[in-house]
Amino acid sequence: MHKISVLGCGYVGLVSGAGIAKFGNEVICADSNVHRIENLNKLIMPISEPGLKELVQEMYSSGRLSFSFDIKKSICGCDAIIISVQTPQDKDGSADLSYVIQVAKDIAEYIEKSTVVIIKSTVPIGTAKKIKNLINTRLADRNAEFSVEVVSNPEFLREGAAIKTFLYPDRIVVGSSGNKDALSLMDEIYKAPADSGVPIFKCSNETAETIKYASNSFLAMKISYINQIALLCEKTGADIKAVSEAVGSDERINPKFLNPGPGFGGSCFPKDTRALVKIAESYGVDLSMIRTAYEANKAHKDILATKAVKIVKENNGSVLGVWGLSFKAGSGDMRNAPALDILPLIIQNGIKVRVFDPEAMEEADEYLSEYRSMIEFCKTKEEVLLGADALLVLTEWDCFKNADLEETATLIKQKIILDYRNIFDKTSTKNLGYLYYGVGK
Ligand code: NAD
Ligand code: UGA
């Protein structure tokens, strides 16, 4: 059993900490946010993820998982330290490494023995090498007789299915300088998933760092691609659902991430596509496809907002009911949610919105505070409909998918649906007397 410290208890740190404890290790999760740690010690989760509370509770009771805001205490005596702090976008779109550098400085200051530093945060190519130099230079200044090895272990979990995608990943990537002790420690940490057949890709730090950005950018390109094909379908009369299914049935393409929607959002695709373009720029390489995927995503949200305004106004309406705010179903995360671009554009055209989301209401209220006078935050999906001239679906939550559209018809002012997640069947919706507008159908 290894003793591991996780620095940063957000989506990645908390899920990885609990997951690595489940794999049989002793984990201490540390965060500089004291309130977050106090809550975690009361088993109050900072994020909503299916199965998270149960796993944390199980690991906490077993004694294999603990929480602390004392960074020094948390890292002293550990075999490995996982860095899982945020790497947000800088003003120019490149990755802001200041949080990673801060924890690296803490590590350099406090460790008392040779330790493996594992970078789980998504970081620009070359960061592992820089962090190793930074820490070892400081250790030399301290006259320490030990040093660190840095391993790149990017994380591929998906919000809304974070526990499942962490415990049962498609692959685990381990980048290193080839140091045998560090690699065997990684083998031991991930013994449980490896034994159950999860492939472990071992490579250089630079390769591992590239794999992470290349994976996210590919998925983002796939979404922008299908969204553009969907816009074409709207003009030609083709049905995007059939197009997407048939295209995806080619196993070289596969059906995943071919669902058109209101544009990709979340804390990673928008920032990681831009960061990779910036990284490539610094090497004189133009990643025009990835840049276009990002720009197309921005344009897509504008097109859908303009379409909503046009339809509401054509029908002499002034109020839009909105189902869903978070960036995708299963997560209450509002970071870069399409709603944050689409709703302001609609509001700026004089249309009031009535909104409901099962998980994201509080966070959305903060993000959209400057538009407060034009937004009514409702308590239920039914309340949203009262006085609404049309219904806009922005997130594909089950409670919306399973809605009774006959009942909805009795509550809404005008029977118009803008289904930006394509959750309803066009024909049956039309049969109920609705005007129906999907994305690409
Ligand atoms: P987050 O913002 O949810 O969590 C980061 C945590 O780090 C916060 O709790 C913050 O208080 C803490 N922190 C910041 N500075 C600290 C310090 N000096 N000491 C201790 N704690 C500190 O971020 P996240 O969504 O978990 O993302 C973390 C990294 O993982 C990012 O690089 C992201 O790109 C990557 N990633 C995220 C996901 C995801 O689904 N969210 C998936 C894969 C990879
Ligand atoms: C994504 C990746 O899927 C993870 O593998 C990765 O670890 C993570 O980013 C990260 O690096 O943070 P996440 O952002 O949680 O995970 O969510 P996704 O399920 O990938 O969805 C991202 C966005 O794309 C959402 O807005 C979603 O609605 C949209 N999407 C997804 C579509 O519009 N269509 C699709 O077919 C799939």
Tab-separated table of C-alpha atoms in Angstrom, residues 19-25 64 166-169 172 185-200:
chain	number	residue	atom	x	y	z
A	19	GLY	CA	-10.495	6.170	-6.854
A	20	ILE	CA	-6.836	5.590	-6.043
A	21	ALA	CA	-7.838	4.784	-2.452
A	22	LYS	CA	-10.293	2.265	-3.889
A	23	PHE	CA	-7.392	0.769	-5.894
A	24	GLY	CA	-5.813	-0.059	-2.514
A	25	ASN	CA	-3.666	2.970	-1.637
A	64	ARG	CA	-7.723	4.909	3.404
A	166	PHE	CA	-11.967	7.002	-13.509
A	167	LEU	CA	-12.420	3.484	-12.114
A	168	TYR	CA	-12.912	1.864	-15.534
A	169	PRO	CA	-10.955	3.992	-18.020
A	172	ILE	CA	-4.107	4.943	-18.449
A	185	LEU	CA	5.491	2.866	-8.260
A	186	MET	CA	2.974	3.820	-10.995
A	187	ASP	CA	2.457	0.101	-11.759
A	188	GLU	CA	1.676	-0.526	-8.105
A	189	ILE	CA	-0.715	2.454	-7.798
A	190	TYR	CA	-2.663	1.283	-10.857
A	191	LYS	CA	-2.350	-2.457	-10.209
A	192	ALA	CA	-6.110	-2.948	-9.748
A	193	PRO	CA	-7.227	-1.489	-13.116
A	194	ALA	CA	-4.237	-3.044	-14.902
A	195	ASP	CA	-5.165	-6.470	-13.490
A	196	SER	CA	-8.691	-6.007	-14.790
A	197	GLY	CA	-7.376	-5.403	-18.310
A	198	VAL	CA	-7.065	-1.613	-18.590
A	199	PRO	CA	-4.130	-0.907	-20.956
A	200	ILE	CA	-1.347	1.260	-19.544
